[in-house]
JSON list of C-alpha atoms in Angstrom, two decimals:
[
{"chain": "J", "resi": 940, "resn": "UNK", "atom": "CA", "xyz": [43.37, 134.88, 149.17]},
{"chain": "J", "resi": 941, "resn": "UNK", "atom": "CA", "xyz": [44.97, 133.75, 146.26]},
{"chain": "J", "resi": 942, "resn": "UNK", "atom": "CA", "xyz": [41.81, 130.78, 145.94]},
{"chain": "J", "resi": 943, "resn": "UNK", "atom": "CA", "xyz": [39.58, 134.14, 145.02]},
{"chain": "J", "resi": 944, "resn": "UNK", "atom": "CA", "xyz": [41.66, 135.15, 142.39]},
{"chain": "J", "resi": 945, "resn": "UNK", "atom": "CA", "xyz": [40.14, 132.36, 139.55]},
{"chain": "J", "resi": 946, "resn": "UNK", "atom": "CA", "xyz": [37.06, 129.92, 139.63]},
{"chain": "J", "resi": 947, "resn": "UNK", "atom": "CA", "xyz": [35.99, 128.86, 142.75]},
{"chain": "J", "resi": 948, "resn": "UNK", "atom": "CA", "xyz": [33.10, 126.93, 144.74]},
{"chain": "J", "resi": 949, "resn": "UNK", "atom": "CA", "xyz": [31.62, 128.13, 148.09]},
{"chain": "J", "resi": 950, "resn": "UNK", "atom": "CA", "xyz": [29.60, 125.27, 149.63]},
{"chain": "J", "resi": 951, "resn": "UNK", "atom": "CA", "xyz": [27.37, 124.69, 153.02]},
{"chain": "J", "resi": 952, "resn": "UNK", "atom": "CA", "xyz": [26.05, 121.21, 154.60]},
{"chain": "J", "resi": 953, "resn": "UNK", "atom": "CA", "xyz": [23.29, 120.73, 157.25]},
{"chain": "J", "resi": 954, "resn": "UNK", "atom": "CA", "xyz": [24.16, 118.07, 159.33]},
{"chain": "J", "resi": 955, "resn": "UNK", "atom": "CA", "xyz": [21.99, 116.58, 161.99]},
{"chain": "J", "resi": 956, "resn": "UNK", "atom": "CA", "xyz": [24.03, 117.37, 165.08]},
{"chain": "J", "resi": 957, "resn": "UNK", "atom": "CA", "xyz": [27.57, 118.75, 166.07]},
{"chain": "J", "resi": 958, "resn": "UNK", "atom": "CA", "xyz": [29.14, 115.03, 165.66]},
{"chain": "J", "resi": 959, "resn": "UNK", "atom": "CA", "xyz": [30.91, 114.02, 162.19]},
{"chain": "J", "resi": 960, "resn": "UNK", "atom": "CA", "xyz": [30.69, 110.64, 163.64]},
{"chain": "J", "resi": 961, "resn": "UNK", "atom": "CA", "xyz": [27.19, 110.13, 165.19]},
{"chain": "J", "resi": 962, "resn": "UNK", "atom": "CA", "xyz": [25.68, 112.51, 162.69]},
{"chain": "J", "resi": 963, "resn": "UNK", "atom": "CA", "xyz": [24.61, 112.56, 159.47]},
{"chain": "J", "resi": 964, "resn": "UNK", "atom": "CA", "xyz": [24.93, 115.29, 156.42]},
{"chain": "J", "resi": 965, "resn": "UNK", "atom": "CA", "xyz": [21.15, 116.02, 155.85]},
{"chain": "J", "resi": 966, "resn": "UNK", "atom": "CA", "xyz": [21.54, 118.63, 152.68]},
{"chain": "J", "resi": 967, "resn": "UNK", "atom": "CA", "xyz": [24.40, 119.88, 150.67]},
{"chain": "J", "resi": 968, "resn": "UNK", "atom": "CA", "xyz": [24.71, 123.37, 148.15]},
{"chain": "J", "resi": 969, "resn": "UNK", "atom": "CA", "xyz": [27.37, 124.60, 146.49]},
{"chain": "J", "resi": 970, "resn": "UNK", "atom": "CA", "xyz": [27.70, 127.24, 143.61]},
{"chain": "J", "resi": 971, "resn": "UNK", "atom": "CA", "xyz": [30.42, 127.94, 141.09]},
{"chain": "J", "resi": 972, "resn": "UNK", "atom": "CA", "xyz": [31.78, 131.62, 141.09]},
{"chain": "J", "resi": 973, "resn": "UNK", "atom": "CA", "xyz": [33.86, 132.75, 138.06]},
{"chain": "J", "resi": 974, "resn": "UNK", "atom": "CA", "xyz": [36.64, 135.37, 138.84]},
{"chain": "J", "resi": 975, "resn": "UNK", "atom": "CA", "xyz": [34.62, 137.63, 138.53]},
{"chain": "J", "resi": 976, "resn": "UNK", "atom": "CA", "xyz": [32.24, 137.11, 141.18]},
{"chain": "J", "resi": 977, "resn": "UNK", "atom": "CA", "xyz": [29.18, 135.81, 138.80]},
{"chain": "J", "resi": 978, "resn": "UNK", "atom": "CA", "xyz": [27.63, 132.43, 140.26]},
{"chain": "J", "resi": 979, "resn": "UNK", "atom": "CA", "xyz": [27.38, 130.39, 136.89]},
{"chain": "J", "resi": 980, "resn": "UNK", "atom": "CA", "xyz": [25.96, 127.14, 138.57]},
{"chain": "J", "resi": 981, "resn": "UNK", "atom": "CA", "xyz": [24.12, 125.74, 141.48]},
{"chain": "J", "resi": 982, "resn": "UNK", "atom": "CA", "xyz": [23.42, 122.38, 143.02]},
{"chain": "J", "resi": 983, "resn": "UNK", "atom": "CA", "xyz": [21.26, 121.83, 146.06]},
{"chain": "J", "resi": 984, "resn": "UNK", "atom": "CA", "xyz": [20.18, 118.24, 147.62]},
{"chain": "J", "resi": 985, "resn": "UNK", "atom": "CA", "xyz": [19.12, 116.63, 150.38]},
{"chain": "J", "resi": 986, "resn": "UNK", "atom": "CA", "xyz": [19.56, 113.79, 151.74]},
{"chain": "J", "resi": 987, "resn": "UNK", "atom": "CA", "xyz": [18.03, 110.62, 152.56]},
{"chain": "J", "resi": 988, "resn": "UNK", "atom": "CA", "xyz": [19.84, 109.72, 155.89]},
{"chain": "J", "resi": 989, "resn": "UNK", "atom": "CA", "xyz": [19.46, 106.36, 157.66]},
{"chain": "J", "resi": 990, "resn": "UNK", "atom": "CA", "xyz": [17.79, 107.90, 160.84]},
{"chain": "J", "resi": 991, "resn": "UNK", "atom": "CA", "xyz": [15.03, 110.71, 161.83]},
{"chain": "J", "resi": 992, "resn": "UNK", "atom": "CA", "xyz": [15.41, 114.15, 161.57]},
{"chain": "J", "resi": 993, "resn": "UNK", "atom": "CA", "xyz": [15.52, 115.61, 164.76]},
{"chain": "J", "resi": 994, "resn": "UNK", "atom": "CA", "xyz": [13.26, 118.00, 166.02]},
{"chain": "J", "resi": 995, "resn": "UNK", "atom": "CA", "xyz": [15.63, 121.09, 167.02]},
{"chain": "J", "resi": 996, "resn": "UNK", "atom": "CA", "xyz": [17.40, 120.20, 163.68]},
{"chain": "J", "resi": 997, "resn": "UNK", "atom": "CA", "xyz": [14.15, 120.59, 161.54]},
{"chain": "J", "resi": 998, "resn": "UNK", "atom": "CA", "xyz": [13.12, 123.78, 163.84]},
{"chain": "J", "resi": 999, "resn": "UNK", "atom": "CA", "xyz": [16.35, 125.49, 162.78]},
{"chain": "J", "resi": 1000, "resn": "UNK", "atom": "CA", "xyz": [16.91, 124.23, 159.32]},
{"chain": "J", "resi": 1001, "resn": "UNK", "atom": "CA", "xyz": [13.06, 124.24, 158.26]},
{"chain": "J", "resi": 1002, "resn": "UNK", "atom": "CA", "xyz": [14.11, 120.30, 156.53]},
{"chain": "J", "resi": 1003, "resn": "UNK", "atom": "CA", "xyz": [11.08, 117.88, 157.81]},
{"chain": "J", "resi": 1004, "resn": "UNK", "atom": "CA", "xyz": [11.05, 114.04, 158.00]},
{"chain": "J", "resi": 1005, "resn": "UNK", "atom": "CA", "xyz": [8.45, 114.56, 154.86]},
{"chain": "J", "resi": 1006, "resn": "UNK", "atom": "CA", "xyz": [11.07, 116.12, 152.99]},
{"chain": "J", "resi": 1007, "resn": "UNK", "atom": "CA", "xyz": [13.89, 114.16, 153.17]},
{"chain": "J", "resi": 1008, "resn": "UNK", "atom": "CA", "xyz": [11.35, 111.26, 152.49]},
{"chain": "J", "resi": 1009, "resn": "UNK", "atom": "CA", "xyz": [10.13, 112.67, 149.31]},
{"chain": "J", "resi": 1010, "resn": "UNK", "atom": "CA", "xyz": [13.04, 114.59, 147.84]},
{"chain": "J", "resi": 1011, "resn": "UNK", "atom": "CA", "xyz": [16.20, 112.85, 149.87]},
{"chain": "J", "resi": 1012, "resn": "UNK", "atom": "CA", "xyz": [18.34, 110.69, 147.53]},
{"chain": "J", "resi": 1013, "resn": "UNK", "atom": "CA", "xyz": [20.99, 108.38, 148.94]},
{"chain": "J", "resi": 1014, "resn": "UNK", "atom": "CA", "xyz": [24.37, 109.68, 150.51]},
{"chain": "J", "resi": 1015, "resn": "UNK", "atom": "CA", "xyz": [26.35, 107.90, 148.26]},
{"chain": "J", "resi": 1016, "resn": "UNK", "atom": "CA", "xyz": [24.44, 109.71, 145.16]},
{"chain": "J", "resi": 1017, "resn": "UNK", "atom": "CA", "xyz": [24.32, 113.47, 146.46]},
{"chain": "J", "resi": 1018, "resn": "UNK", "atom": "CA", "xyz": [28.42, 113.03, 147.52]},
{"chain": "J", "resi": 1019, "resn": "UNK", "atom": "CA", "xyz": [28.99, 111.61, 144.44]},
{"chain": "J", "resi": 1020, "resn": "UNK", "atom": "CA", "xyz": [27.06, 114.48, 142.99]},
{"chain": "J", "resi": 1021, "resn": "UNK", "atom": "CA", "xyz": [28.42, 116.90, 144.99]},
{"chain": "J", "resi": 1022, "resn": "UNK", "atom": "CA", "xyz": [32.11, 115.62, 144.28]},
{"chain": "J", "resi": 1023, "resn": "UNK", "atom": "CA", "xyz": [31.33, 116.12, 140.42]},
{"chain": "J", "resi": 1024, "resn": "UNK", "atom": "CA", "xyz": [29.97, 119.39, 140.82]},
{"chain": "J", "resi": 1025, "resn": "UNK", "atom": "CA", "xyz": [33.21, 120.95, 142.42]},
{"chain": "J", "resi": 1026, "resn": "UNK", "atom": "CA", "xyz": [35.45, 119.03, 140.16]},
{"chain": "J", "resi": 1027, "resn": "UNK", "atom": "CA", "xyz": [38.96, 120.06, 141.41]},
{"chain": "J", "resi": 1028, "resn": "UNK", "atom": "CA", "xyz": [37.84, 123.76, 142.32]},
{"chain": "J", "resi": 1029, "resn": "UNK", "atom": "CA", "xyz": [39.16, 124.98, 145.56]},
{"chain": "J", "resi": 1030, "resn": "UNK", "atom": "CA", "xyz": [35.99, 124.89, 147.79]},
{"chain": "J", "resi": 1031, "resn": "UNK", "atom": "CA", "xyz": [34.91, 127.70, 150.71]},
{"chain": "J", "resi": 1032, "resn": "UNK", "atom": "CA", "xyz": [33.08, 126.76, 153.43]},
{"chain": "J", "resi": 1033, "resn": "UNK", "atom": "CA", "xyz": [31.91, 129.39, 156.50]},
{"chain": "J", "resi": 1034, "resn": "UNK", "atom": "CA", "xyz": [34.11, 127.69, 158.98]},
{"chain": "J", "resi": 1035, "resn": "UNK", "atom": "CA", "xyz": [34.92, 125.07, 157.44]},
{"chain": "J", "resi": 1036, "resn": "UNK", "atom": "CA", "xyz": [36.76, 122.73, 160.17]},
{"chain": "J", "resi": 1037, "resn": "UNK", "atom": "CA", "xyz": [33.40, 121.40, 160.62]},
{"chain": "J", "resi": 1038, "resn": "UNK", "atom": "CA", "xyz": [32.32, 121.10, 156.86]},
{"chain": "J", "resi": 1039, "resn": "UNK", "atom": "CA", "xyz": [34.91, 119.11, 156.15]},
{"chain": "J", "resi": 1040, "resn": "UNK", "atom": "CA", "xyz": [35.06, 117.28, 159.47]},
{"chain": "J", "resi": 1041, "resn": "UNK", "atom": "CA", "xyz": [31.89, 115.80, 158.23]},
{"chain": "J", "resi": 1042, "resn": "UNK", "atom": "CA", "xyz": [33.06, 115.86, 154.47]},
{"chain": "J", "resi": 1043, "resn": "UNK", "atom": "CA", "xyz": [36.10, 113.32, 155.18]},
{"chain": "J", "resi": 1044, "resn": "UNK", "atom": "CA", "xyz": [33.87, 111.41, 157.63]},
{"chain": "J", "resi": 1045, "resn": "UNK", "atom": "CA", "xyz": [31.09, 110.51, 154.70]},
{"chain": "J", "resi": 1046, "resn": "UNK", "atom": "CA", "xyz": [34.36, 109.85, 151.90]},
{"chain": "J", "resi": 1047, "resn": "UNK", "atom": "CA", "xyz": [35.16, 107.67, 154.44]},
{"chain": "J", "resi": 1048, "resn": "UNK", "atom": "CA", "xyz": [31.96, 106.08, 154.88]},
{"chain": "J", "resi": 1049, "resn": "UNK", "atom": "CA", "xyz": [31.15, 105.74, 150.93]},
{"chain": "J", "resi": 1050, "resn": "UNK", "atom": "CA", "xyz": [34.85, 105.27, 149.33]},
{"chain": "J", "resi": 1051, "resn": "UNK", "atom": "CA", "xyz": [34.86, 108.26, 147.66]},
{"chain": "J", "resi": 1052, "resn": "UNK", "atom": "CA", "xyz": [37.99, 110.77, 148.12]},
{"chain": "J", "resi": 1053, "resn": "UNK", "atom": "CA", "xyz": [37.57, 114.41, 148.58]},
{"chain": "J", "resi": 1054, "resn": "UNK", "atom": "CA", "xyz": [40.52, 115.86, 148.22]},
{"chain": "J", "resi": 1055, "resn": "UNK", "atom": "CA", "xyz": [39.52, 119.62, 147.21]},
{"chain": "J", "resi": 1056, "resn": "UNK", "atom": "CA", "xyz": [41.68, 122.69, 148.96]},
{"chain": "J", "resi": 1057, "resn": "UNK", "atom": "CA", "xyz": [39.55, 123.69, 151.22]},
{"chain": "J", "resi": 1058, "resn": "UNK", "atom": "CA", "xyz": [39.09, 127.25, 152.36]},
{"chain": "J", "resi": 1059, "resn": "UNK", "atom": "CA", "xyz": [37.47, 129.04, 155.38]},
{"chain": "J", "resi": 1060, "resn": "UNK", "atom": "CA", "xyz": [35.15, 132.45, 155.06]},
{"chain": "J", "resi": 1061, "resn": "UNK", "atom": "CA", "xyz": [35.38, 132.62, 158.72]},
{"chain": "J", "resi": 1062, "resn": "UNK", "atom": "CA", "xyz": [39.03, 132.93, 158.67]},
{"chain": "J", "resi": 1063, "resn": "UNK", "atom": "CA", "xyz": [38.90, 135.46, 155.96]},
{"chain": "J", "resi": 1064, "resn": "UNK", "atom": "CA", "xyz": [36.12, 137.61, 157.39]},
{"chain": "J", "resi": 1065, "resn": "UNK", "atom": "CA", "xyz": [38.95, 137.98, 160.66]},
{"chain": "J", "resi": 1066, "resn": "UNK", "atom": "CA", "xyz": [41.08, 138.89, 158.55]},
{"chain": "J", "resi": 1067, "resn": "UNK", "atom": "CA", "xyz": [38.92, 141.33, 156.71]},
{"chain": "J", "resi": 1068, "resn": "UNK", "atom": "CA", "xyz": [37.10, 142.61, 159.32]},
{"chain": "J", "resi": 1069, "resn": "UNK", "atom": "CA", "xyz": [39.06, 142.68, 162.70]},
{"chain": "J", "resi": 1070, "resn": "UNK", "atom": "CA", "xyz": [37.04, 144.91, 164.15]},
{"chain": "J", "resi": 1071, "resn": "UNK", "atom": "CA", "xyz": [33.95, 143.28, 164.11]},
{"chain": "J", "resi": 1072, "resn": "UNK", "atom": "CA", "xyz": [32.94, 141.37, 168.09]},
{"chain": "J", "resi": 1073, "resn": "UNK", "atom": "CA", "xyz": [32.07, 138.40, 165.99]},
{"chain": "J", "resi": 1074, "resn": "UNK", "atom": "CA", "xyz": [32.46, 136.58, 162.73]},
{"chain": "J", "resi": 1075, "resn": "UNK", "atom": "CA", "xyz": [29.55, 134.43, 162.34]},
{"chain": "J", "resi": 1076, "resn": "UNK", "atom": "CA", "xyz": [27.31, 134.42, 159.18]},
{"chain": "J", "resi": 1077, "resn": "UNK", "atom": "CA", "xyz": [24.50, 136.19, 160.36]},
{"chain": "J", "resi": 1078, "resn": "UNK", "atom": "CA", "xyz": [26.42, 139.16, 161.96]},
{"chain": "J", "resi": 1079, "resn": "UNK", "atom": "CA", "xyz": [28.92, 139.69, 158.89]},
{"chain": "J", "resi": 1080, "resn": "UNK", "atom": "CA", "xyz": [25.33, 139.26, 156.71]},
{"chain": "J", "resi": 1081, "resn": "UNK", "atom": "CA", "xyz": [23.85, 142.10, 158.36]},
{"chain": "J", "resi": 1082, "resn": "UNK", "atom": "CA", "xyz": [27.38, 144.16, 158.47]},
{"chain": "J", "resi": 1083, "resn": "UNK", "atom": "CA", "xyz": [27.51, 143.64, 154.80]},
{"chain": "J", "resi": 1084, "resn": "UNK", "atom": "CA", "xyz": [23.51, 144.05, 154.11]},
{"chain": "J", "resi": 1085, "resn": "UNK", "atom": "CA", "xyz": [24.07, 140.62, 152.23]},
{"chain": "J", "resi": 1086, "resn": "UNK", "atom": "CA", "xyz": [21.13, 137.98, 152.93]},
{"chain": "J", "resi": 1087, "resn": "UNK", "atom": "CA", "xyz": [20.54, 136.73, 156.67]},
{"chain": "J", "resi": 1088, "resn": "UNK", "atom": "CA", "xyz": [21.43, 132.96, 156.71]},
{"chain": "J", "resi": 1089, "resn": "UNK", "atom": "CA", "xyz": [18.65, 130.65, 157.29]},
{"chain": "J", "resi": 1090, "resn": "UNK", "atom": "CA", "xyz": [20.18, 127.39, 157.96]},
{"chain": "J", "resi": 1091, "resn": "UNK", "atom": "CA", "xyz": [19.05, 125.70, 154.48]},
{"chain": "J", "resi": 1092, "resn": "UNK", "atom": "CA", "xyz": [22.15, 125.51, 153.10]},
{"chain": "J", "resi": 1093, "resn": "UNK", "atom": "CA", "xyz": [21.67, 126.79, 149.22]},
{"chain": "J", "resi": 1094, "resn": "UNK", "atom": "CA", "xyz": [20.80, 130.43, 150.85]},
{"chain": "J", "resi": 1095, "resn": "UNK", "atom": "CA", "xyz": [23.38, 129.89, 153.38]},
{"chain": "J", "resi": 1096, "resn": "UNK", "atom": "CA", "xyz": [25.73, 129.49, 150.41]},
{"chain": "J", "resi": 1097, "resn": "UNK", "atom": "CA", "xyz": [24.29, 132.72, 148.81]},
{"chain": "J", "resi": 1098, "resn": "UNK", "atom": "CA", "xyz": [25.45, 134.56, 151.98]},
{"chain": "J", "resi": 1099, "resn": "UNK", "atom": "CA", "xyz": [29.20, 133.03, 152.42]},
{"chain": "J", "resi": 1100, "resn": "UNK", "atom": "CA", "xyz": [29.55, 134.46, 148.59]},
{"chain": "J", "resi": 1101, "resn": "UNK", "atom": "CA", "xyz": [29.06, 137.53, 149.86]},
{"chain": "J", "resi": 1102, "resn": "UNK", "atom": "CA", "xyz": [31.24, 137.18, 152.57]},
{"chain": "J", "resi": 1103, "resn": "UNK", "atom": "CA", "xyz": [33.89, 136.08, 150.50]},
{"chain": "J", "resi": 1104, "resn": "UNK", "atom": "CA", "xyz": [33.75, 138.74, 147.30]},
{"chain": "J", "resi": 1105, "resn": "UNK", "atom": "CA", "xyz": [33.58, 141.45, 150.07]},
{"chain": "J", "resi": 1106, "resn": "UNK", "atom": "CA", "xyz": [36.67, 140.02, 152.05]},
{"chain": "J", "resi": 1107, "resn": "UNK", "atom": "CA", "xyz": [38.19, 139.58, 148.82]},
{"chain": "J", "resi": 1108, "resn": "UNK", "atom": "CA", "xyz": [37.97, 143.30, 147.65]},
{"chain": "J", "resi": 1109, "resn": "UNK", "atom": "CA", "xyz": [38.66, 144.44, 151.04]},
{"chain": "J", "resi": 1110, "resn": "UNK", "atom": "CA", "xyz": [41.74, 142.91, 151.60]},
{"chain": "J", "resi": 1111, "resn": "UNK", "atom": "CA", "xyz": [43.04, 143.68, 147.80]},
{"chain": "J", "resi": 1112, "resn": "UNK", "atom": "CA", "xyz": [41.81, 147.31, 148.56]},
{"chain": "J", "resi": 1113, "resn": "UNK", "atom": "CA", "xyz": [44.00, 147.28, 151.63]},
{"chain": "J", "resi": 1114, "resn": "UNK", "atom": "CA", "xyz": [46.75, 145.74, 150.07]},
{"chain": "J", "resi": 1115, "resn": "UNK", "atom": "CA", "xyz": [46.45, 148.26, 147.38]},
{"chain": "J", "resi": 1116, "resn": "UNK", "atom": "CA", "xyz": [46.68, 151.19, 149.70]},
{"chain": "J", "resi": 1117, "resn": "UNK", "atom": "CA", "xyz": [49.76, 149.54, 151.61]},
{"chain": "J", "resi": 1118, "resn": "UNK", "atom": "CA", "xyz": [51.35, 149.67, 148.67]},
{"chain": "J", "resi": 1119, "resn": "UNK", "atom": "CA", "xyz": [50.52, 152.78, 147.60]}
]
């Protein structure tokens, strides 16, 4: 909790599969939120990976071969990128075991260290909301009338921010009233 309290990033990756080491990162997004709440920058790219998309993958995530063709720029660029976007911020991911499963694969990969706290919106939204059956994106997105994820990861990101502001003032409100 204390992460929300100052500056912080809240990021999202498509990958092409489940594996962090048969898979590929195919887009990353990240914004910067000041403390108080306002997103003051974005970055969204994808990426040009060394196989195909496949087909479920561009079904779900709406990213086609022609895309990452045109617009993908090299791993080692958009990490690097990516990297120098969230400077030494503590970054947020909506469970992020598996962001950053694939995150410390592709530092691996290119030589590059990521070494960011990490944080996890899916832990917090437990913690905020125990009463909830389930804790995935799209069913805190729709308990919070935030955006419904889409699996392109710049909205996706959009969403976990409000996941985290509203976990964030929910658990200081009900720390507040403990206290009280």
């Amino acid at each position: 909790m204390l992460a929300l309290g100052g500056d912080f990033v809240v990021a999202d990756l498509e990958t092409t599969g489940l594996s962090a080491s048969s898979c590929e990162i195919l887009e990353f997004a990240a914004v910067a939120v000041d403390i108080e709440g306002r997103i003051t920058r974005e970055f969204s790219q994808v990426v040009r990976i060394a196989g195909r998309v496949p087909a479920f993958i561009a079904r779900l995530t709406g990213i086609s071969q022609q895309e990452v063709t045109r617009q993908g720029q090299p791993i080692e660029q958009v990490f690097g990128d990516f990297r120098a976007f969230v400077g030494a911020a503590p970054v947020f991911f909506h469970n992020a075991a598996f962001d950053t499963r694939f995150l410390q694969a592709t530092s691996q990969r290119c030589g590059l260290p990521f070494d960011n706290d990490t944080y996890c919106t899916l832990r917090l939204a437990r913690h905020a909301w125990p009463e909830l059956p389930s804790h995935k994106l799209g069913i805190l997105a729709a308990h919070l009338g935030a955006a419904t994820p889409t699996h392109r990861a710049l909205a996706d990101v959009h969403t976990t921010v409000a996941v985290a502001l509203a976990a964030r003032a929910r658990l200081a409100a009900g720390r507040a009233h403990v206290g009280a």
